[in-house]
mmCIF file of C-alpha atoms in Angstrom:
data_model
loop_
_atom_site.group_PDB
_atom_site.id
_atom_site.type_symbol
_atom_site.label_atom_id
_atom_site.label_comp_id
_atom_site.label_asym_id
_atom_site.label_seq_id
_atom_site.Cartn_x
_atom_site.Cartn_y
_atom_site.Cartn_z
ATOM 1 C CA UNK A 1 50.778 51.326 57.144
ATOM 2 C CA UNK A 2 47.285 49.969 57.735
ATOM 3 C CA UNK A 3 44.722 52.426 59.101
ATOM 4 C CA UNK A 4 43.892 52.197 62.798
ATOM 5 C CA UNK A 5 40.472 50.697 63.439
ATOM 6 C CA UNK A 6 38.664 51.755 66.601
ATOM 7 C CA UNK A 7 36.916 49.107 68.676
ATOM 8 C CA UNK A 8 33.526 50.714 67.992
ATOM 9 C CA UNK A 9 34.062 50.598 64.222
ATOM 10 C CA UNK A 10 35.082 46.952 64.415
ATOM 11 C CA UNK A 11 32.033 45.925 66.389
ATOM 12 C CA UNK A 12 29.205 47.034 64.105
ATOM 13 C CA UNK A 13 27.747 46.983 60.622
ATOM 14 C CA UNK A 14 24.811 49.301 59.930
ATOM 15 C CA UNK A 15 21.892 49.131 57.496
ATOM 16 C CA UNK A 16 20.154 52.513 57.453
ATOM 17 C CA UNK A 17 17.114 53.816 55.621
ATOM 18 C CA UNK A 18 18.642 57.305 55.568
ATOM 19 C CA UNK A 19 22.296 56.740 54.765
ATOM 20 C CA UNK A 20 24.703 57.609 57.577
ATOM 21 C CA UNK A 21 22.485 57.893 60.636
ATOM 22 C CA UNK A 22 24.526 60.693 62.194
ATOM 23 C CA UNK A 23 24.295 62.726 58.997
ATOM 24 C CA UNK A 24 20.541 62.164 59.063
ATOM 25 C CA UNK A 25 20.189 63.288 62.688
ATOM 26 C CA UNK A 26 22.422 66.250 61.879
ATOM 27 C CA UNK A 27 20.014 67.243 59.106
ATOM 28 C CA UNK A 28 17.252 67.335 61.730
ATOM 29 C CA UNK A 29 19.126 68.885 64.670
ATOM 30 C CA UNK A 30 21.465 71.181 62.799
ATOM 31 C CA UNK A 31 24.922 72.543 63.527
ATOM 32 C CA UNK A 32 24.945 71.792 67.251
ATOM 33 C CA UNK A 33 24.694 68.080 66.456
ATOM 34 C CA UNK A 34 27.188 68.286 63.584
ATOM 35 C CA UNK A 35 29.709 69.989 65.861
ATOM 36 C CA UNK A 36 29.295 67.233 68.430
ATOM 37 C CA UNK A 37 29.981 64.582 65.770
ATOM 38 C CA UNK A 38 33.078 66.486 64.613
ATOM 39 C CA UNK A 39 34.368 66.392 68.165
ATOM 40 C CA UNK A 40 33.454 62.709 68.410
ATOM 41 C CA UNK A 41 35.532 61.918 65.335
ATOM 42 C CA UNK A 42 38.535 63.671 66.865
ATOM 43 C CA UNK A 43 38.132 61.690 70.078
ATOM 44 C CA UNK A 44 37.466 58.297 68.465
ATOM 45 C CA UNK A 45 40.496 58.715 66.183
ATOM 46 C CA UNK A 46 42.562 59.715 69.262
ATOM 47 C CA UNK A 47 43.513 62.978 67.549
ATOM 48 C CA UNK A 48 42.324 65.140 70.442
ATOM 49 C CA UNK A 49 41.953 64.695 74.183
ATOM 50 C CA UNK A 50 39.049 66.795 75.433
ATOM 51 C CA UNK A 51 38.809 68.165 78.969
ATOM 52 C CA UNK A 52 35.517 66.347 79.640
ATOM 53 C CA UNK A 53 33.976 63.163 78.213
ATOM 54 C CA UNK A 54 31.740 63.542 75.180
ATOM 55 C CA UNK A 55 29.534 60.617 76.215
ATOM 56 C CA UNK A 56 28.203 59.490 79.587
ATOM 57 C CA UNK A 57 27.027 55.903 79.994
ATOM 58 C CA UNK A 58 24.632 55.616 82.937
ATOM 59 C CA UNK A 59 23.734 52.357 84.607
ATOM 60 C CA UNK A 60 21.238 53.600 87.183
ATOM 61 C CA UNK A 61 20.956 50.158 88.807
ATOM 62 C CA UNK A 62 22.249 46.612 88.345
ATOM 63 C CA UNK A 63 18.980 44.960 87.402
ATOM 64 C CA UNK A 64 17.471 43.161 84.423
ATOM 65 C CA UNK A 65 14.338 41.119 83.771
ATOM 66 C CA UNK A 66 16.119 38.738 81.329
ATOM 67 C CA UNK A 67 19.059 36.338 81.446
ATOM 68 C CA UNK A 68 20.482 36.672 77.933
ATOM 69 C CA UNK A 69 23.075 34.044 77.080
ATOM 70 C CA UNK A 70 25.779 36.613 76.211
ATOM 71 C CA UNK A 71 25.205 38.878 79.214
ATOM 72 C CA UNK A 72 26.709 39.290 82.669
ATOM 73 C CA UNK A 73 23.270 38.720 84.207
ATOM 74 C CA UNK A 74 23.376 35.055 83.169
ATOM 75 C CA UNK A 75 26.952 34.482 84.299
ATOM 76 C CA UNK A 76 28.821 33.520 87.417
ATOM 77 C CA UNK A 77 30.204 37.058 87.474
ATOM 78 C CA UNK A 78 26.803 38.568 88.219
ATOM 79 C CA UNK A 79 27.268 38.316 91.979
ATOM 80 C CA UNK A 80 30.780 39.726 91.868
ATOM 81 C CA UNK A 81 29.855 42.814 89.868
ATOM 82 C CA UNK A 82 26.344 43.395 91.184
ATOM 83 C CA UNK A 83 25.140 45.770 93.892
ATOM 84 C CA UNK A 84 21.882 46.777 95.562
ATOM 85 C CA UNK A 85 20.077 50.078 95.188
ATOM 86 C CA UNK A 86 20.220 52.658 92.424
ATOM 87 C CA UNK A 87 21.660 56.036 91.588
ATOM 88 C CA UNK A 88 19.566 58.747 93.214
ATOM 89 C CA UNK A 89 17.862 61.277 91.000
ATOM 90 C CA UNK A 90 19.617 64.071 92.923
ATOM 91 C CA UNK A 91 23.063 62.609 92.145
ATOM 92 C CA UNK A 92 22.058 62.062 88.516
ATOM 93 C CA UNK A 93 20.988 65.712 88.216
ATOM 94 C CA UNK A 94 24.230 66.835 89.869
ATOM 95 C CA UNK A 95 26.232 64.900 87.264
ATOM 96 C CA UNK A 96 24.097 66.263 84.417
ATOM 97 C CA UNK A 97 24.577 69.836 85.635
ATOM 98 C CA UNK A 98 28.339 69.343 85.814
ATOM 99 C CA UNK A 99 28.360 67.795 82.332
ATOM 100 C CA UNK A 100 26.278 70.685 81.007
ATOM 101 C CA UNK A 101 28.857 73.191 82.287
ATOM 102 C CA UNK A 102 31.485 71.502 80.126
ATOM 103 C CA UNK A 103 29.250 71.118 77.080
ATOM 104 C CA UNK A 104 28.942 67.331 77.216
ATOM 105 C CA UNK A 105 26.651 66.490 74.281
ATOM 106 C CA UNK A 106 25.552 62.867 74.656
ATOM 107 C CA UNK A 107 24.526 60.127 77.047
ATOM 108 C CA UNK A 108 22.892 56.749 77.172
ATOM 109 C CA UNK A 109 21.034 55.033 79.971
ATOM 110 C CA UNK A 110 21.402 51.275 80.071
ATOM 111 C CA UNK A 111 24.771 49.713 80.688
ATOM 112 C CA UNK A 112 24.408 46.363 82.403
ATOM 113 C CA UNK A 113 20.748 46.975 83.202
ATOM 114 C CA UNK A 114 17.300 47.199 81.677
ATOM 115 C CA UNK A 115 16.519 50.933 81.928
ATOM 116 C CA UNK A 116 12.751 50.550 81.523
ATOM 117 C CA UNK A 117 12.708 48.907 84.958
ATOM 118 C CA UNK A 118 13.492 52.393 86.297
ATOM 119 C CA UNK A 119 10.265 54.383 86.542
ATOM 120 C CA UNK A 120 12.253 57.649 86.448
ATOM 121 C CA UNK A 121 13.653 57.015 82.987
ATOM 122 C CA UNK A 122 11.571 59.506 80.965
ATOM 123 C CA UNK A 123 12.177 62.238 83.556
ATOM 124 C CA UNK A 124 15.923 61.537 83.397
ATOM 125 C CA UNK A 125 15.955 61.868 79.615
ATOM 126 C CA UNK A 126 13.864 65.034 79.746
ATOM 127 C CA UNK A 127 16.167 66.612 82.335
ATOM 128 C CA UNK A 128 19.250 65.867 80.209
ATOM 129 C CA UNK A 129 17.666 67.368 77.097
ATOM 130 C CA UNK A 130 16.629 70.502 78.974
ATOM 131 C CA UNK A 131 20.200 70.751 80.291
ATOM 132 C CA UNK A 132 21.655 70.995 76.804
ATOM 133 C CA UNK A 133 22.405 67.411 75.767
ATOM 134 C CA UNK A 134 21.867 66.954 72.031
ATOM 135 C CA UNK A 135 22.019 63.161 71.714
ATOM 136 C CA UNK A 136 20.162 61.163 74.370
ATOM 137 C CA UNK A 137 19.934 57.402 73.990
ATOM 138 C CA UNK A 138 18.352 54.412 75.654
ATOM 139 C CA UNK A 139 19.456 50.780 75.343
ATOM 140 C CA UNK A 140 16.572 48.402 76.034
ATOM 141 C CA UNK A 141 15.329 44.856 75.424
ATOM 142 C CA UNK A 142 11.854 46.376 74.735
ATOM 143 C CA UNK A 143 9.998 43.812 76.863
ATOM 144 C CA UNK A 144 8.525 46.692 78.889
ATOM 145 C CA UNK A 145 7.962 49.085 75.988
ATOM 146 C CA UNK A 146 4.252 49.655 76.545
ATOM 147 C CA UNK A 147 2.242 52.433 74.916
ATOM 148 C CA UNK A 148 2.426 54.578 78.071
ATOM 149 C CA UNK A 149 6.186 54.126 78.367
ATOM 150 C CA UNK A 150 6.655 54.820 74.671
ATOM 151 C CA UNK A 151 4.561 57.990 74.807
ATOM 152 C CA UNK A 152 6.577 59.253 77.788
ATOM 153 C CA UNK A 153 9.878 58.661 75.973
ATOM 154 C CA UNK A 154 8.667 60.454 72.851
ATOM 155 C CA UNK A 155 7.444 63.410 74.914
ATOM 156 C CA UNK A 156 10.795 63.471 76.752
ATOM 157 C CA UNK A 157 12.405 63.985 73.304
ATOM 158 C CA UNK A 158 14.665 60.953 73.423
ATOM 159 C CA UNK A 159 17.020 61.062 70.418
ATOM 160 C CA UNK A 160 17.688 57.344 69.898
ATOM 161 C CA UNK A 161 15.974 54.193 71.075
ATOM 162 C CA UNK A 162 18.357 51.244 70.675
ATOM 163 C CA UNK A 163 16.668 47.867 70.966
ATOM 164 C CA UNK A 164 18.437 44.546 71.397
ATOM 165 C CA UNK A 165 16.514 41.937 69.395
ATOM 166 C CA UNK A 166 18.677 38.986 68.401
ATOM 167 C CA UNK A 167 16.684 36.617 66.222
ATOM 168 C CA UNK A 168 14.328 36.250 63.271
ATOM 169 C CA UNK A 169 12.344 33.375 64.799
ATOM 170 C CA UNK A 170 10.825 32.786 68.209
ATOM 171 C CA UNK A 171 12.900 29.665 68.804
ATOM 172 C CA UNK A 172 16.229 31.403 68.220
ATOM 173 C CA UNK A 173 15.352 34.696 69.880
ATOM 174 C CA UNK A 174 13.945 33.076 73.024
ATOM 175 C CA UNK A 175 16.962 30.773 73.341
ATOM 176 C CA UNK A 176 19.211 33.862 73.443
ATOM 177 C CA UNK A 177 17.015 36.439 75.208
ATOM 178 C CA UNK A 178 16.018 34.076 77.986
ATOM 179 C CA UNK A 179 12.793 35.183 79.666
ATOM 180 C CA UNK A 180 11.436 37.202 76.731
ATOM 181 C CA UNK A 181 8.631 36.277 74.326
ATOM 182 C CA UNK A 182 9.417 36.907 70.677
ATOM 183 C CA UNK A 183 5.929 37.838 69.478
ATOM 184 C CA UNK A 184 5.273 40.151 72.436
ATOM 185 C CA UNK A 185 8.507 42.061 72.012
ATOM 186 C CA UNK A 186 8.155 42.273 68.229
ATOM 187 C CA UNK A 187 4.670 43.726 68.724
ATOM 188 C CA UNK A 188 6.038 46.237 71.252
ATOM 189 C CA UNK A 189 8.599 47.458 68.718
ATOM 190 C CA UNK A 190 6.135 47.729 65.851
ATOM 191 C CA UNK A 191 3.573 49.470 68.060
ATOM 192 C CA UNK A 192 6.165 51.968 69.256
ATOM 193 C CA UNK A 193 7.183 52.925 65.724
ATOM 194 C CA UNK A 194 3.512 53.316 64.797
ATOM 195 C CA UNK A 195 2.926 55.464 67.912
ATOM 196 C CA UNK A 196 5.890 57.718 67.131
ATOM 197 C CA UNK A 197 4.618 58.221 63.597
ATOM 198 C CA UNK A 198 1.078 58.957 64.809
ATOM 199 C CA UNK A 199 2.514 61.557 67.183
ATOM 200 C CA UNK A 200 4.282 63.070 64.143
ATOM 201 C CA UNK A 201 7.622 62.941 65.914
ATOM 202 C CA UNK A 202 10.936 62.489 64.127
ATOM 203 C CA UNK A 203 12.461 61.173 67.350
ATOM 204 C CA UNK A 204 13.536 58.864 68.736
ATOM 205 C CA UNK A 205 15.405 57.255 65.865
ATOM 206 C CA UNK A 206 14.810 53.509 66.313
ATOM 207 C CA UNK A 207 17.737 51.115 65.974
ATOM 208 C CA UNK A 208 17.379 47.329 66.009
ATOM 209 C CA UNK A 209 20.550 45.677 67.268
ATOM 210 C CA UNK A 210 21.466 42.065 66.475
ATOM 211 C CA UNK A 211 24.387 40.540 68.378
ATOM 212 C CA UNK A 212 25.790 38.108 65.829
ATOM 213 C CA UNK A 213 26.236 34.728 67.531
ATOM 214 C CA UNK A 214 26.746 31.215 66.275
ATOM 215 C CA UNK A 215 23.189 30.542 67.497
ATOM 216 C CA UNK A 216 21.559 33.161 65.233
ATOM 217 C CA UNK A 217 23.988 33.494 62.329
ATOM 218 C CA UNK A 218 21.746 31.542 59.934
ATOM 219 C CA UNK A 219 18.949 34.088 60.494
ATOM 220 C CA UNK A 220 21.029 37.184 59.858
ATOM 221 C CA UNK A 221 19.931 37.759 56.266
ATOM 222 C CA UNK A 222 16.208 37.342 56.917
ATOM 223 C CA UNK A 223 16.488 39.542 60.015
ATOM 224 C CA UNK A 224 18.067 42.389 58.074
ATOM 225 C CA UNK A 225 15.617 42.001 55.181
ATOM 226 C CA UNK A 226 12.649 42.475 57.514
ATOM 227 C CA UNK A 227 13.837 45.127 59.965
ATOM 228 C CA UNK A 228 15.699 47.420 57.561
ATOM 229 C CA UNK A 229 12.347 48.443 56.047
ATOM 230 C CA UNK A 230 10.682 48.931 59.440
ATOM 231 C CA UNK A 231 13.247 50.423 61.827
ATOM 232 C CA UNK A 232 15.280 53.517 61.015
ATOM 233 C CA UNK A 233 18.414 51.431 61.029
ATOM 234 C CA UNK A 234 19.692 47.990 61.885
ATOM 235 C CA UNK A 235 23.042 47.265 63.494
ATOM 236 C CA UNK A 236 24.816 43.916 63.385
ATOM 237 C CA UNK A 237 27.161 43.735 66.359
ATOM 238 C CA UNK A 238 30.163 41.505 66.779
ATOM 239 C CA UNK A 239 29.835 39.379 69.915
ATOM 240 C CA UNK A 240 31.981 40.738 72.727
ATOM 241 C CA UNK A 241 32.210 38.473 75.796
ATOM 242 C CA UNK A 242 31.134 39.874 79.158
ATOM 243 C CA UNK A 243 33.491 37.402 80.771
ATOM 244 C CA UNK A 244 36.214 35.290 79.223
ATOM 245 C CA UNK A 245 35.639 31.646 79.987
ATOM 246 C CA UNK A 246 35.829 28.648 77.696
ATOM 247 C CA UNK A 247 32.029 28.572 77.544
ATOM 248 C CA UNK A 248 31.714 32.251 76.625
ATOM 249 C CA UNK A 249 34.708 32.623 74.345
ATOM 250 C CA UNK A 250 34.373 34.739 71.227
ATOM 251 C CA UNK A 251 35.352 31.824 69.000
ATOM 252 C CA UNK A 252 32.773 29.499 70.559
ATOM 253 C CA UNK A 253 29.780 31.848 70.898
ATOM 254 C CA UNK A 254 30.534 34.307 68.117
ATOM 255 C CA UNK A 255 29.872 33.949 64.402
ATOM 256 C CA UNK A 256 33.117 33.438 62.510
ATOM 257 C CA UNK A 257 36.672 33.568 63.732
ATOM 258 C CA UNK A 258 38.272 36.437 61.822
ATOM 259 C CA UNK A 259 40.735 38.561 63.732
ATOM 260 C CA UNK A 260 40.990 42.335 63.377
ATOM 261 C CA UNK A 261 44.507 43.689 63.062
ATOM 262 C CA UNK A 262 45.696 47.146 63.985
ATOM 263 C CA UNK A 263 42.787 47.770 66.327
ATOM 264 C CA UNK A 264 42.913 50.279 69.161
ATOM 265 C CA UNK A 265 40.391 51.108 71.858
ATOM 266 C CA UNK A 266 39.367 54.757 71.787
ATOM 267 C CA UNK A 267 36.661 54.558 74.433
ATOM 268 C CA UNK A 268 38.661 56.279 77.222
ATOM 269 C CA UNK A 269 38.970 59.257 74.838
ATOM 270 C CA UNK A 270 35.174 59.391 74.436
ATOM 271 C CA UNK A 271 33.295 58.281 77.517
ATOM 272 C CA UNK A 272 32.982 57.151 81.092
ATOM 273 C CA UNK A 273 30.618 54.518 82.494
ATOM 274 C CA UNK A 274 28.791 55.585 85.664
ATOM 275 C CA UNK A 275 27.230 52.862 87.801
ATOM 276 C CA UNK A 276 24.372 53.078 90.267
ATOM 277 C CA UNK A 277 26.774 52.546 93.176
ATOM 278 C CA UNK A 278 28.837 55.519 92.011
ATOM 279 C CA UNK A 279 31.743 53.600 90.481
ATOM 280 C CA UNK A 280 33.147 55.058 87.270
ATOM 281 C CA UNK A 281 34.842 52.902 84.628
ATOM 282 C CA UNK A 282 36.947 54.026 81.664
ATOM 283 C CA UNK A 283 34.983 52.199 78.956
ATOM 284 C CA UNK A 284 31.804 50.229 78.240
ATOM 285 C CA UNK A 285 32.863 47.208 80.338
ATOM 286 C CA UNK A 286 32.616 47.029 84.120
ATOM 287 C CA UNK A 287 34.508 43.731 84.069
ATOM 288 C CA UNK A 288 37.545 44.641 81.942
ATOM 289 C CA UNK A 289 37.512 48.429 81.849
ATOM 290 C CA UNK A 290 39.597 49.951 84.663
ATOM 291 C CA UNK A 291 37.709 51.531 87.550
ATOM 292 C CA UNK A 292 38.893 55.138 87.659
ATOM 293 C CA UNK A 293 36.838 56.720 90.440
ATOM 294 C CA UNK A 294 33.508 57.116 92.209
ATOM 295 C CA UNK A 295 31.043 59.990 91.819
ATOM 296 C CA UNK A 296 30.354 60.080 95.554
ATOM 297 C CA UNK A 297 34.016 60.918 96.131
ATOM 298 C CA UNK A 298 35.135 62.881 93.062
ATOM 299 C CA UNK A 299 33.607 64.913 90.227
ATOM 300 C CA UNK A 300 33.489 63.574 86.675
ATOM 301 C CA UNK A 301 35.853 66.360 85.612
ATOM 302 C CA UNK A 302 38.431 65.310 88.215
ATOM 303 C CA UNK A 303 38.084 61.629 87.316
ATOM 304 C CA UNK A 304 38.423 62.352 83.596
ATOM 305 C CA UNK A 305 41.535 64.472 84.116
ATOM 306 C CA UNK A 306 43.113 62.205 86.729
ATOM 307 C CA UNK A 307 46.593 60.817 86.295
ATOM 308 C CA UNK A 308 45.107 57.326 85.896
ATOM 309 C CA UNK A 309 42.882 58.327 82.973
ATOM 310 C CA UNK A 310 45.573 60.403 81.279
ATOM 311 C CA UNK A 311 48.081 57.564 81.510
ATOM 312 C CA UNK A 312 45.511 55.098 80.166
ATOM 313 C CA UNK A 313 44.781 57.289 77.134
ATOM 314 C CA UNK A 314 48.481 57.798 76.509
ATOM 315 C CA UNK A 315 49.156 54.064 76.619
ATOM 316 C CA UNK A 316 46.190 53.115 74.442
ATOM 317 C CA UNK A 317 47.144 55.672 71.812
ATOM 318 C CA UNK A 318 50.623 54.131 71.633
ATOM 319 C CA UNK A 319 49.164 50.613 71.587
ATOM 320 C CA UNK A 320 50.656 49.797 75.000
ATOM 321 C CA UNK A 321 48.207 47.720 77.025
ATOM 322 C CA UNK A 322 50.422 45.458 79.142
ATOM 323 C CA UNK A 323 49.929 47.743 82.143
ATOM 324 C CA UNK A 324 46.176 47.111 81.964
ATOM 325 C CA UNK A 325 45.592 43.326 81.823
ATOM 326 C CA UNK A 326 41.828 43.761 81.526
ATOM 327 C CA UNK A 327 42.228 45.929 78.425
ATOM 328 C CA UNK A 328 44.630 43.459 76.857
ATOM 329 C CA UNK A 329 42.381 40.494 77.525
ATOM 330 C CA UNK A 330 39.387 42.348 76.129
ATOM 331 C CA UNK A 331 41.128 43.352 72.898
ATOM 332 C CA UNK A 332 42.659 39.931 72.257
ATOM 333 C CA UNK A 333 39.621 37.843 73.170
ATOM 334 C CA UNK A 334 37.025 40.139 71.589
ATOM 335 C CA UNK A 335 38.789 41.006 68.346
ATOM 336 C CA UNK A 336 41.745 38.669 67.975
ATOM 337 C CA UNK A 337 43.977 41.732 68.171
ATOM 338 C CA UNK A 338 47.685 41.112 67.870
ATOM 339 C CA UNK A 339 50.296 42.754 70.132
#
């Protein structure tokens, strides 16, 4: 029997200066972090169903300053899945307090948004850390990563800064990250790393993320060669469509056409995705991941332990996805999974 591959494992390839990045962070943060990663392994391998998610994905608002070619913000689906306003700080703190009661260890702020557009971002990270979270992350395009913003994030004790930067030349990068300027963003990243080092801080760990597309595949080697000596680690991500149309298909936009057999999605064992309008989804996708509740109506604990979530986890563990068409479409179109 072939080993089961989780969707997260299938999506990425890492190049780290320190070996396994979680082992490295564990060497800095100690047993509390190592225990969290032990629990994560149990969840991602579907060996254990915890009574509360281990990872909260926050999208505080549906807003971005770019129109990246692979993103929902450049698609026809933007209007359908968008909303006005943002998650209030009071509701965010309420969720964090609840998560703290159940020992939730990790979160990220990003989702389908650019988090640095939210002026509250450093305060949100700081509040989570003070509430007992051990792994706080931010997903950003780094266009707004000024010295003042960077200093605030370092002082807030952010654990990981994950930067999407998808090209080794200005022409390629700017054709993908539409609205960004290659040299400006590259300078922001380099300046941030220099600032962190000047402040003698070990955190945040800086990850450069490269979504591997047909448009940038020829630059992959030179990209890795440069950034692996500058950033703490580099991740090459398999393209995963935000919407499945002929134009945005994995085989057309992605690099290569290899399928991944025996793959299962473990995300509903690990996380929930909380949107600025209160909607909660069972995985990283607001388009294909089932909506399972709303934080203005129900607590995260109740959503996580609802019949809908329990049935979803049961079905995914058995490899049954016909009852969830969005899940099936995502797995087949993103990975070439066979059912």
